[in-house]
mmCIF file of C-alpha atoms and ligand atoms in Angstrom:
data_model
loop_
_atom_site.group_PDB
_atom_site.id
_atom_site.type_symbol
_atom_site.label_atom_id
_atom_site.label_comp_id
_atom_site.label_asym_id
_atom_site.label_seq_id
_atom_site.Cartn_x
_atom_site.Cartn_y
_atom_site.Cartn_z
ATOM 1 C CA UNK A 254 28.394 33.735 -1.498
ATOM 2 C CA UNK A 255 30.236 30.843 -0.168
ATOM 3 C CA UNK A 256 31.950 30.220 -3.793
ATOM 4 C CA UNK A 257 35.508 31.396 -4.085
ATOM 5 C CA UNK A 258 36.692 34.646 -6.045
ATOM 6 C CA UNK A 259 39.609 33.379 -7.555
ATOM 7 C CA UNK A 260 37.807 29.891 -9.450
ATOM 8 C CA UNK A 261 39.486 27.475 -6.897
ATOM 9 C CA UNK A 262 37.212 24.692 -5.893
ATOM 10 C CA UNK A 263 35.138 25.695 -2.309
ATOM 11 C CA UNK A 264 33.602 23.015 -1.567
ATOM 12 C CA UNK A 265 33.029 20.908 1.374
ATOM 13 C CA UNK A 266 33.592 22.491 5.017
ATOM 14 C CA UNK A 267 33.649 26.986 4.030
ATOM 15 C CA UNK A 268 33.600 28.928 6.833
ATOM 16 C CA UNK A 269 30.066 29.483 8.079
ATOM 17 C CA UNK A 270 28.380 27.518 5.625
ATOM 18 C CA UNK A 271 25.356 26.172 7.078
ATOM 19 C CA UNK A 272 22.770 23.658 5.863
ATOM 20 C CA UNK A 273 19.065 22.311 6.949
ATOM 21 C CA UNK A 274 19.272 18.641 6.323
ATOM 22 C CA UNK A 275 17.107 18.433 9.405
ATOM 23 C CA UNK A 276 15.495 20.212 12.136
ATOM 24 C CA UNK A 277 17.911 19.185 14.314
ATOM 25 C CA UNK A 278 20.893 21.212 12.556
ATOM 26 C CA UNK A 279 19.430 24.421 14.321
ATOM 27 C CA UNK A 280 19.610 24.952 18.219
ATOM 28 C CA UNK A 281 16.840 25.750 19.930
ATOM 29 C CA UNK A 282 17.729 29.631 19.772
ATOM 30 C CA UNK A 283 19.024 29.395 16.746
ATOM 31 C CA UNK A 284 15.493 28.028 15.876
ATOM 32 C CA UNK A 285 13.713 30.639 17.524
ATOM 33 C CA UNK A 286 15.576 33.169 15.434
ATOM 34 C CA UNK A 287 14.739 31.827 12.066
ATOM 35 C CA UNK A 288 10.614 31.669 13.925
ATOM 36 C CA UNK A 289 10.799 35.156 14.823
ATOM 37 C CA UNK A 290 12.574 36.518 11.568
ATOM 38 C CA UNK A 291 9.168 34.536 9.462
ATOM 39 C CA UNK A 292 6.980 36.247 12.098
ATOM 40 C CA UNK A 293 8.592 39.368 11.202
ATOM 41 C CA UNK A 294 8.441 38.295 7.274
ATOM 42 C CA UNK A 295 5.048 37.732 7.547
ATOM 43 C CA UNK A 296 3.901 41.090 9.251
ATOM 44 C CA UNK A 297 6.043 42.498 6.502
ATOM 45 C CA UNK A 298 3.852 40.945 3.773
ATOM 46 C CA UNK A 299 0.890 41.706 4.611
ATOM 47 C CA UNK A 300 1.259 45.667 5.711
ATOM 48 C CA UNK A 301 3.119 45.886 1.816
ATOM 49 C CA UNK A 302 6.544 46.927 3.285
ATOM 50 C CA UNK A 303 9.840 46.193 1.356
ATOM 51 C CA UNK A 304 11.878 43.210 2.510
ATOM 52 C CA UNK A 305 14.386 42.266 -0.652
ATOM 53 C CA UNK A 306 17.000 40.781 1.657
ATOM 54 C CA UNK A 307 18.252 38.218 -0.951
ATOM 55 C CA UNK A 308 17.864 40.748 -3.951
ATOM 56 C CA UNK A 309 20.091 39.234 -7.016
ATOM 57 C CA UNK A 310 20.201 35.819 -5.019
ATOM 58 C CA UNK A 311 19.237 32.494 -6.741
ATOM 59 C CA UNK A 312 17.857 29.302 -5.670
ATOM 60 C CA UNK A 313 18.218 26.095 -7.202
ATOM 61 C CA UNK A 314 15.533 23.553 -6.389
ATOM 62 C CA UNK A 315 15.790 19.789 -6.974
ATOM 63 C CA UNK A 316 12.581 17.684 -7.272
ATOM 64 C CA UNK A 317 12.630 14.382 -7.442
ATOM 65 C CA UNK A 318 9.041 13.863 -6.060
ATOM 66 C CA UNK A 319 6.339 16.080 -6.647
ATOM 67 C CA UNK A 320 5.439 18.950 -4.829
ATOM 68 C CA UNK A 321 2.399 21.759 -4.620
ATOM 69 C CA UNK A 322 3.515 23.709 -1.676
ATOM 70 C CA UNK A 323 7.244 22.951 -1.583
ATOM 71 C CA UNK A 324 7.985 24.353 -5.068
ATOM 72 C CA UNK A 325 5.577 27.332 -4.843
ATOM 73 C CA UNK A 326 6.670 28.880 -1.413
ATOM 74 C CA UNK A 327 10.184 28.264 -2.462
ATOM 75 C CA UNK A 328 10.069 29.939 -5.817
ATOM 76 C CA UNK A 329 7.340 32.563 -4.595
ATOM 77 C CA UNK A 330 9.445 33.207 -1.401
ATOM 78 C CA UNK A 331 12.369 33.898 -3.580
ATOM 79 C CA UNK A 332 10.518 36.445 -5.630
ATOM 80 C CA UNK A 333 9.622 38.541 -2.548
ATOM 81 C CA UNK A 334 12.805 38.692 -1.276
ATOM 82 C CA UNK A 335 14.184 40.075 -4.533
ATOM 83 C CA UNK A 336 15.580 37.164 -5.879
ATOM 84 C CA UNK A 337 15.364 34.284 -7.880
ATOM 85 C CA UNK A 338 14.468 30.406 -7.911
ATOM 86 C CA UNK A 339 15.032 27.698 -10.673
ATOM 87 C CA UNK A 340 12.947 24.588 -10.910
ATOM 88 C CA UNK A 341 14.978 21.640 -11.645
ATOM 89 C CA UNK A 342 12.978 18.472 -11.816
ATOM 90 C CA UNK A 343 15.781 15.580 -11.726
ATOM 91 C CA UNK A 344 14.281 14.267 -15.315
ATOM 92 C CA UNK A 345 15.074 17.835 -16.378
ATOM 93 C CA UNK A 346 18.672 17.752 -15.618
ATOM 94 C CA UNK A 347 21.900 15.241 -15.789
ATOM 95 C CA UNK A 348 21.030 13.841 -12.913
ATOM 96 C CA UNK A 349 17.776 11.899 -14.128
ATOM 97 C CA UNK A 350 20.693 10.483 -16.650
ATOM 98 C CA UNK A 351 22.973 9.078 -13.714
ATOM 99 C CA UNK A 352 25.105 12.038 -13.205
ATOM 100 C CA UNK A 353 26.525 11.627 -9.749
ATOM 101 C CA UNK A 354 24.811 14.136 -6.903
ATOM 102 C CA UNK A 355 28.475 14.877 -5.600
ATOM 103 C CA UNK A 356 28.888 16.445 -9.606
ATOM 104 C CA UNK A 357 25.419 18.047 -9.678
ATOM 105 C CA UNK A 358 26.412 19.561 -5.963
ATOM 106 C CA UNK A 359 29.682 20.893 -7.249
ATOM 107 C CA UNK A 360 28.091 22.301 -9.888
ATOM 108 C CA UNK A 361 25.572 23.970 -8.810
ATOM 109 C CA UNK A 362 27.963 25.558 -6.564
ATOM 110 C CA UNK A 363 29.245 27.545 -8.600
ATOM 111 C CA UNK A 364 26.030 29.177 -9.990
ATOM 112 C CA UNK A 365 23.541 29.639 -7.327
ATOM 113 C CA UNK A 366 23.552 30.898 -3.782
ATOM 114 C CA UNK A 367 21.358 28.121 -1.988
ATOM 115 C CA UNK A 368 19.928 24.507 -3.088
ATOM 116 C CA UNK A 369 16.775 23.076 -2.012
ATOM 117 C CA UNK A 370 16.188 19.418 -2.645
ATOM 118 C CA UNK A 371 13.441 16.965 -2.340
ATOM 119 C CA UNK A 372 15.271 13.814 -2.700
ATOM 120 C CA UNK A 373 14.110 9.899 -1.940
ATOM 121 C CA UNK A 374 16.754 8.741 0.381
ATOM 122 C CA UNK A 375 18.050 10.864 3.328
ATOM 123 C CA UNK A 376 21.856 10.001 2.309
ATOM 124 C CA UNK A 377 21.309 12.015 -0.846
ATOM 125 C CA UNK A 378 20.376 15.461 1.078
ATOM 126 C CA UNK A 379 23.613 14.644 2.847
ATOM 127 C CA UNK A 380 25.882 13.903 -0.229
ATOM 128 C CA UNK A 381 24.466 17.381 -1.232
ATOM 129 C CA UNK A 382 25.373 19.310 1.411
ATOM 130 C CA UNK A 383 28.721 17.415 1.740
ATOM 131 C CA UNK A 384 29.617 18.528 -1.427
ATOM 132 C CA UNK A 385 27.964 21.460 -2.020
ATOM 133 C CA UNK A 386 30.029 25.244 -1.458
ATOM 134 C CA UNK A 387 26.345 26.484 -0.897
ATOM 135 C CA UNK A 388 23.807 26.090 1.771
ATOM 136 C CA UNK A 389 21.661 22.936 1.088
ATOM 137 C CA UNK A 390 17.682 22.782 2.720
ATOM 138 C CA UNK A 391 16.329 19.715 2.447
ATOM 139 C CA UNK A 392 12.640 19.904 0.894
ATOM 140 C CA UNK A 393 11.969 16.341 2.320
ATOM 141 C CA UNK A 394 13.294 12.861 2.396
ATOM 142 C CA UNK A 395 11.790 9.991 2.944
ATOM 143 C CA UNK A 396 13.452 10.419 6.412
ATOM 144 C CA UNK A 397 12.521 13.918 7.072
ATOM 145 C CA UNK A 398 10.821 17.110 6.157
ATOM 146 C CA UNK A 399 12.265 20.156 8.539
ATOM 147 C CA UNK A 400 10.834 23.041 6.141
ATOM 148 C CA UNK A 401 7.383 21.668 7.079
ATOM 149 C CA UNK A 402 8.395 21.749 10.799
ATOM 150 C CA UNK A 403 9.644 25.701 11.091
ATOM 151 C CA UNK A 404 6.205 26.214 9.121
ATOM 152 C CA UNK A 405 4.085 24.085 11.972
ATOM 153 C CA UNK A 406 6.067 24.987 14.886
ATOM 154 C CA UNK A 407 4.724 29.214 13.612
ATOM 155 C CA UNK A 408 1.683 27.631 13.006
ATOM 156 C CA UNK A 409 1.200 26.650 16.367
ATOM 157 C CA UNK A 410 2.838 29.411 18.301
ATOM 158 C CA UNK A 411 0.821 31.794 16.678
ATOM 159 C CA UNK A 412 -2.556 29.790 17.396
ATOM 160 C CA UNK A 413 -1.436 28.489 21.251
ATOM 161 C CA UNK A 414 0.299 31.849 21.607
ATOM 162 C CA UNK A 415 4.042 30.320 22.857
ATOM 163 C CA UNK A 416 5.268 26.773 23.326
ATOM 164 C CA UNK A 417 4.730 26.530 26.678
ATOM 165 C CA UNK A 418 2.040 23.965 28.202
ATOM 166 C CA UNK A 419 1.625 23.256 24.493
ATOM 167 C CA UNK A 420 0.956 19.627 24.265
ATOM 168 C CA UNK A 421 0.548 18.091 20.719
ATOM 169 C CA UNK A 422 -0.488 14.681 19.837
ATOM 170 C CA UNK A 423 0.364 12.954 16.418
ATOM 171 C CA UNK A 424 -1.739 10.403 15.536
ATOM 172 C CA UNK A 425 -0.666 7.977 12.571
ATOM 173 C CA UNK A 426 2.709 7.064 10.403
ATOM 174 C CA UNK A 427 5.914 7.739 12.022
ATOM 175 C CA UNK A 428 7.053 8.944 9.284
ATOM 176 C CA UNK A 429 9.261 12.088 7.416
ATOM 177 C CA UNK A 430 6.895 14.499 8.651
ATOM 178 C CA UNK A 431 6.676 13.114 12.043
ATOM 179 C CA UNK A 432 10.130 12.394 12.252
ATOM 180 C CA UNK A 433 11.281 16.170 12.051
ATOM 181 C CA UNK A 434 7.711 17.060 13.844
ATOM 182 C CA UNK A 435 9.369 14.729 17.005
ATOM 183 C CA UNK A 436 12.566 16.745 16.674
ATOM 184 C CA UNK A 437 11.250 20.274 16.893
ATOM 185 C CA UNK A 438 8.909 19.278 19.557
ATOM 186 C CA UNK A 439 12.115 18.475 21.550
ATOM 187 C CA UNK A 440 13.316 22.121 20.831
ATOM 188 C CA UNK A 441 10.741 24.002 21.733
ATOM 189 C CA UNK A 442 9.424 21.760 24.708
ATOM 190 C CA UNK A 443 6.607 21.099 23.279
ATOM 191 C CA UNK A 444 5.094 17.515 25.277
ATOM 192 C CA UNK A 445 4.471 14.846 22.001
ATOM 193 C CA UNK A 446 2.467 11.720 22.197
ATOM 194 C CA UNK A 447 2.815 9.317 19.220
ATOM 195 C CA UNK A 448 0.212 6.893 18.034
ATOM 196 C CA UNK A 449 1.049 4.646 15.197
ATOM 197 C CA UNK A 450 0.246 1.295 13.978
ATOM 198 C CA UNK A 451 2.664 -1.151 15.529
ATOM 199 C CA UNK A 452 5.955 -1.065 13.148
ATOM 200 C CA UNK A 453 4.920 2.561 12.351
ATOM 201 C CA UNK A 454 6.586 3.439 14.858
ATOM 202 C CA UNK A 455 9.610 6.916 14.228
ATOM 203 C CA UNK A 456 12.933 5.440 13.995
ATOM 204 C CA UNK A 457 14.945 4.777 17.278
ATOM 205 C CA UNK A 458 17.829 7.309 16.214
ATOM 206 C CA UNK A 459 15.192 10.185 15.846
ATOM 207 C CA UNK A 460 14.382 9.315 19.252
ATOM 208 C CA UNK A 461 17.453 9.350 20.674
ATOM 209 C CA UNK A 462 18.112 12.458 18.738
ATOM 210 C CA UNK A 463 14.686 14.109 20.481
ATOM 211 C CA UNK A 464 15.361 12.595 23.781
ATOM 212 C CA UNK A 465 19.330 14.432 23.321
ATOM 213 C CA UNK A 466 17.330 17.833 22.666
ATOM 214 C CA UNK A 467 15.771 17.362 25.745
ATOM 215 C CA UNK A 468 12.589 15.790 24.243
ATOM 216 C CA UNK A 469 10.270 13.003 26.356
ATOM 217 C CA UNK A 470 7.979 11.862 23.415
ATOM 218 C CA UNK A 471 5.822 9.200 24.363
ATOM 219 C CA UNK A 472 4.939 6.393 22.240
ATOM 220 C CA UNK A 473 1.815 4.598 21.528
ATOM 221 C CA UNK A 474 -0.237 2.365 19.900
ATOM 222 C CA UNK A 475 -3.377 3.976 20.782
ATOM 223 C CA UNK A 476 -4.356 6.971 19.449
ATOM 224 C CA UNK A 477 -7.407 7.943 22.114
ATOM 225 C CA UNK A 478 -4.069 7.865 24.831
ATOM 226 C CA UNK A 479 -2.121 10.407 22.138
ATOM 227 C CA UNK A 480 -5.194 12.583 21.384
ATOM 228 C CA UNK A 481 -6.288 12.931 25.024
ATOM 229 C CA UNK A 482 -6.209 16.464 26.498
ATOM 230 C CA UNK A 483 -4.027 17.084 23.346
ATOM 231 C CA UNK A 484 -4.075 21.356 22.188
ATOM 232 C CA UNK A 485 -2.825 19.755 18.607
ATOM 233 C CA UNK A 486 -3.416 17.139 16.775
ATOM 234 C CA UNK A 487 -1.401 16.088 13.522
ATOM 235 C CA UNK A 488 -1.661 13.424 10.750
ATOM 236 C CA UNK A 489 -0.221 12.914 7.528
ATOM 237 C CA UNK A 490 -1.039 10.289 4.422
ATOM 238 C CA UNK A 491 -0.383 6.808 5.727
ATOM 239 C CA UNK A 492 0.715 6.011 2.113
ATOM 240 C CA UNK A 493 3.692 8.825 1.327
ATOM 241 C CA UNK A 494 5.424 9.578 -1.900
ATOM 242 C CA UNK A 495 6.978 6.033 -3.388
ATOM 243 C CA UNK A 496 5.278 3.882 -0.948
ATOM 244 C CA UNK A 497 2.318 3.080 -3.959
ATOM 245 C CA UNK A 498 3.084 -0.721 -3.928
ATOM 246 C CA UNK A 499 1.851 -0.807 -0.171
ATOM 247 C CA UNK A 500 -1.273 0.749 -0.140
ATOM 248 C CA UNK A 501 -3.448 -2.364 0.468
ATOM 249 C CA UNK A 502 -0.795 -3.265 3.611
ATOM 250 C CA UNK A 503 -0.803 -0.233 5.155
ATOM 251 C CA UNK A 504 -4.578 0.992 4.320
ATOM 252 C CA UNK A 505 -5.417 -2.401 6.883
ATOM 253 C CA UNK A 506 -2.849 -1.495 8.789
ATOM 254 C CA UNK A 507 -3.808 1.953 9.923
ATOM 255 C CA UNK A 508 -7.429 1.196 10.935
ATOM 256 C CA UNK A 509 -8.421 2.956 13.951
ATOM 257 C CA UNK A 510 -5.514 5.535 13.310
ATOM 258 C CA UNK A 511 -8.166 7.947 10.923
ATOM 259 C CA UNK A 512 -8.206 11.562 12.883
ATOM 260 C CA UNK A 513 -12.030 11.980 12.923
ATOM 261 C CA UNK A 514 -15.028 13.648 15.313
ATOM 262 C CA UNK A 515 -14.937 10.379 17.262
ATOM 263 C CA UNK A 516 -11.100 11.121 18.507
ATOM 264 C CA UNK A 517 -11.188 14.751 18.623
ATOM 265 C CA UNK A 518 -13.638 13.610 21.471
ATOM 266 C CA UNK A 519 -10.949 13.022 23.423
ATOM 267 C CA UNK A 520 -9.489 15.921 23.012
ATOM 268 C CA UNK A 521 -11.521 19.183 24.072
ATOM 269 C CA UNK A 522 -10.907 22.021 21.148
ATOM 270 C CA UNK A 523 -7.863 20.626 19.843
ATOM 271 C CA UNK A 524 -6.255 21.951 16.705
ATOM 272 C CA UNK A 525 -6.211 19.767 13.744
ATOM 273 C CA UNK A 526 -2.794 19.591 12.127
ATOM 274 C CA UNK A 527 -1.769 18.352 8.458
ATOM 275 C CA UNK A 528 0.711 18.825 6.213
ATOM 276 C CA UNK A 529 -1.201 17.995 3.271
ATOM 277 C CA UNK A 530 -1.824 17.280 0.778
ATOM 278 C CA UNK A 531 -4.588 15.145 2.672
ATOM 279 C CA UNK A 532 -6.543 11.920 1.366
ATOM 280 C CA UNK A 533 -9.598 12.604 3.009
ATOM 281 C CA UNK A 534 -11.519 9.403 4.209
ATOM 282 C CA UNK A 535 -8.374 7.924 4.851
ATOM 283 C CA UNK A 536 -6.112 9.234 7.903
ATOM 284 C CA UNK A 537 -8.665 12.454 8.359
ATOM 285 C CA UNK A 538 -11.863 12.779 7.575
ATOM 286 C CA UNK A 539 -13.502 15.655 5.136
ATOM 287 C CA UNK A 540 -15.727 16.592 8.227
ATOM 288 C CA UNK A 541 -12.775 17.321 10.159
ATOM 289 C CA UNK A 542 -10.302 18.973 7.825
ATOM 290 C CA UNK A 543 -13.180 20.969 6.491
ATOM 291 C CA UNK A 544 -14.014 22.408 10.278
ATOM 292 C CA UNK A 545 -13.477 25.308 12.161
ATOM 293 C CA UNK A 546 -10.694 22.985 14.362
ATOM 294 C CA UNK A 547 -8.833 22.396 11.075
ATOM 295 C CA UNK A 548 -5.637 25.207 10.725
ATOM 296 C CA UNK A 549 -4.069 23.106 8.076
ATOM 297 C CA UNK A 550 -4.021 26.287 5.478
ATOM 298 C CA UNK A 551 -2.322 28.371 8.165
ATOM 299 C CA UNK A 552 0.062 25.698 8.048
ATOM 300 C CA UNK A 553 0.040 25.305 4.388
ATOM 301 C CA UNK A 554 0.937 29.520 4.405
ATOM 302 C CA UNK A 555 3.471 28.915 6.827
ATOM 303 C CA UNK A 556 5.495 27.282 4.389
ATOM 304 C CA UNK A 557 5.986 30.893 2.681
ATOM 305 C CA UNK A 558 7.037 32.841 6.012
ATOM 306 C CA UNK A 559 9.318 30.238 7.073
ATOM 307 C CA UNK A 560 11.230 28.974 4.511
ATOM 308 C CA UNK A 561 11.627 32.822 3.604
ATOM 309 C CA UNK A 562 13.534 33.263 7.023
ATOM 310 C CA UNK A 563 15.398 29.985 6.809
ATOM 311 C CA UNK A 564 16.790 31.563 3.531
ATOM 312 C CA UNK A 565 17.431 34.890 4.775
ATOM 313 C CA UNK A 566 19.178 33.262 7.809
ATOM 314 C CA UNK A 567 21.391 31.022 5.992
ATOM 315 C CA UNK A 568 22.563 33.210 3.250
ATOM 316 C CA UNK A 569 22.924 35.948 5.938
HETATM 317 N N1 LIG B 824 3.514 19.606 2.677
HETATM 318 C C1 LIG B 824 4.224 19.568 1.542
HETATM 319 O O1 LIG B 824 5.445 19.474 1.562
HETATM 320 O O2 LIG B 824 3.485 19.655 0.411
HETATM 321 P P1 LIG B 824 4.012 19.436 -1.077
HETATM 322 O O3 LIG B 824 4.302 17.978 -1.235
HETATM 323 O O4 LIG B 824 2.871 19.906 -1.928
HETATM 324 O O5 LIG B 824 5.240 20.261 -1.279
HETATM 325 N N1 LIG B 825 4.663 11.933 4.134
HETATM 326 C C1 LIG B 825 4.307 12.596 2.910
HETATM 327 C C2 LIG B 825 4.507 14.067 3.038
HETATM 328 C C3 LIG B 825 4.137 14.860 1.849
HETATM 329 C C4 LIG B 825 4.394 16.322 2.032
HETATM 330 C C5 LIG B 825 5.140 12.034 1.784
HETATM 331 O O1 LIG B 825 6.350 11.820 1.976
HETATM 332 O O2 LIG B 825 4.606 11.783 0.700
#
C-alpha cells in the first residue's frame, strides 16, 4: 500500500506509485507486460487454477456515468483475485454534494488500495491521481477510455495472432474510445486509418502524442479509404455518454460513417470491432454485429482479463 504507516499524509508523488489516466502512461513493454500477464489471467480462469494476487485488496470505483461492463469486470475482477471492489456512484457519496475530488482523492487514500473512476472531464481523472496516495485507472473520460484499449489490443492479438502487419481501420467519432484506440495503435505498431465526419476528427494533441510513440495514423474523411484492406474494423456510438442534446446534429452528421455489409466490402474478412454498448442501425448495423466477422464479445470479455492485470501490475 502506498499509504503511510505512521498516519502522515502520502499523497501526491510516493515512490512507485503509478496510475492509468491513459494508454499512453505505459511504454510499449511496459504494455506488453500488463497484455501478457491478462493472457496469463485468462488461461488461469478458465483451466480453474488459483490466482488471488490482490487477496485482502480493495477497489474503490467512481461512476459518474453509467456503466455495464466497466463496473462488472472491475468488481468481478476484484473477486477473482481475492479481493474486494466498492461501487461508489458520485450521487452516492459527498461528491454528488460538491465535495471537492482533491478531498474525495485524499480520502479514499487512506482506505483502499486502487481507485477506478469514470469521470466527465479528463482534468478530473487527473486531479485524482494528483492527489490520490493510491493508484488511479481511469474507467473513461470524455477524453479517453485506456481500460477498453488493453482489452482490444488482447482482443486483437489473440484473433490476428501478434501486432505485426496488423492494420486496423476505425471508422466513425474521434472520440474517447478512439482517442486511446489511436494511442495504443502507436505502441504496438499497429497501421490506423481514421474516418470521421469532418470536425470528428481525434484531437491534435492525441496525435501528436501517437505520432511521439512512433504512430503514423492516417486521417480521413472517407471511410471506404479507412476500411480498405483493413484486418479490423472499429466503431463506437456517434452519440456518447452526455452528448444527448446533439443527437439530431450528429445523427446527420455521421451519414455514410454506419459500419455495414456495404463497407466491409472493402475490406476482405475484416474483424468487426466495438466497444459497445452498440445502437444498432445507427454506426453498425444488426446484420453486422450479429455475424460471424463481429468479435465484439471477445472484446467485451477482454475487459475482465485486462483490467485484472492492469491491477495486479499496479498494485504489484
Ligand atoms: N465499453 C464500456 O466501457 O462499456 P460500459 O459503458 O458498459 O462500461
Ligand atoms: N464513447 C462512448 C463509450 C462508451 C463505453 C461514450 O463515451 O459514451
Amino acid at each position: 500500500m502506498a499509504r503511510t504507516d505512521d498516519g502522515t499524509d502520502a499523497n501526491a508523488g510516493a515512490a512507485g506509485l503509478r496510475h492509468l489516466t491513459d494508454v499512453d502512461d505505459l511504454s510499449a513493454t511496459e504494455l506488453e507486460e500488463v497484455l501478457d500477464l491478462a493472457a496469463a489471467y485468462k488461461r488461469a480462469q478458465r483451466a480453474g487454477e488459483e490466482h488471488a494476487d490482490l487477496e485482502g485488496q480493495t477497489l474503490g470505483m467512481i461512476f459518474q456515468k453509467p456503466s455495464t461492463r466497466t463496473r462488472v469486470s472491475f468488481e468481478t475482477g476484484m473477486t477473482q483475485l481475492g479481493g474486494h471492489a466498492i461501487f461508489l456512484g458520485a450521487d452516492d457519496i459527498q461528491l454528488g454534494r460538491g465535495e471537492p475530488l482533491k478531498d474525495t482523492a485524499r480520502t479514499l487514500s487512506r482506505y483502499v488500495d486502487a481507485v477506478m473512476a469514470r469521470v466527465f472531464k479528463h482534468e478530473n481523472i487527473e486531479v485524482l491521481a494528483e492527489y490520490s496516495s493510491v493508484p488511479v485507472v481511469n474507467g473513461l473520460t470524455d477524453d479517453a477510455h485506456p481500460c477498453q484499449t488493453l482489452a482490444d489490443l488482447l482482443t486483437i492479438r489473440e484473433h490476428e495472432g501478434g501486432f505485426e502487419d496488423v492494420s486496423a481501420a476505425w471508422i466513425g467519432d474521434g472520440n474517447n474510445v478512439a482517442q486511446s484506440f489511436a494511442l495504443g495503435c502507436a505502441l504496438t505498431d499497429v497501421d490506423l486509418r481514421v474516418a470521421t465526419p469532418a470536425g470528428y476528427e481525434i484531437d491534435d494533441d492525441v496525435l501528436e502524442r501517437a505520432r511521439d510513440l512512433g504512430g503514423d495514423p492516417t486521417i480521413t474523411n472517407d471511410p471506404v479509404e479507412a476500411a480498405t484492406g483493413a484486418d479490423v474494423i472499429y466503431t463506437d456510438v456517434w452519440i456518447s455518454m452526455g452528448q444527448e442534446d446533439e443527437r439530431d446534429v450528429r445523427t446527420d452528421d455521421f451519414e455514410g460513417f454506419q459500419v455495414c455489409s456495404d463497407l466491409l466490402e472493402h475490406a476482405d474478412d475484416a474483424s468487426v470491432m466495438h466497444c459497445l454498448p452498440a445502437h444498432r442501425g445507427e454506426e453498425i448495423t444488426d446484420d453486422v454485429l450479429e455475424s460471424e466477422r463481429s468479435i465484439v464479445f471477445d472484446q467485451a470479455e477482454n475487459r475482465l482479463h485486462a483490467q485484472k492485470a492492469l491491477l495486479s501490475w499496479l498494485l504489484e
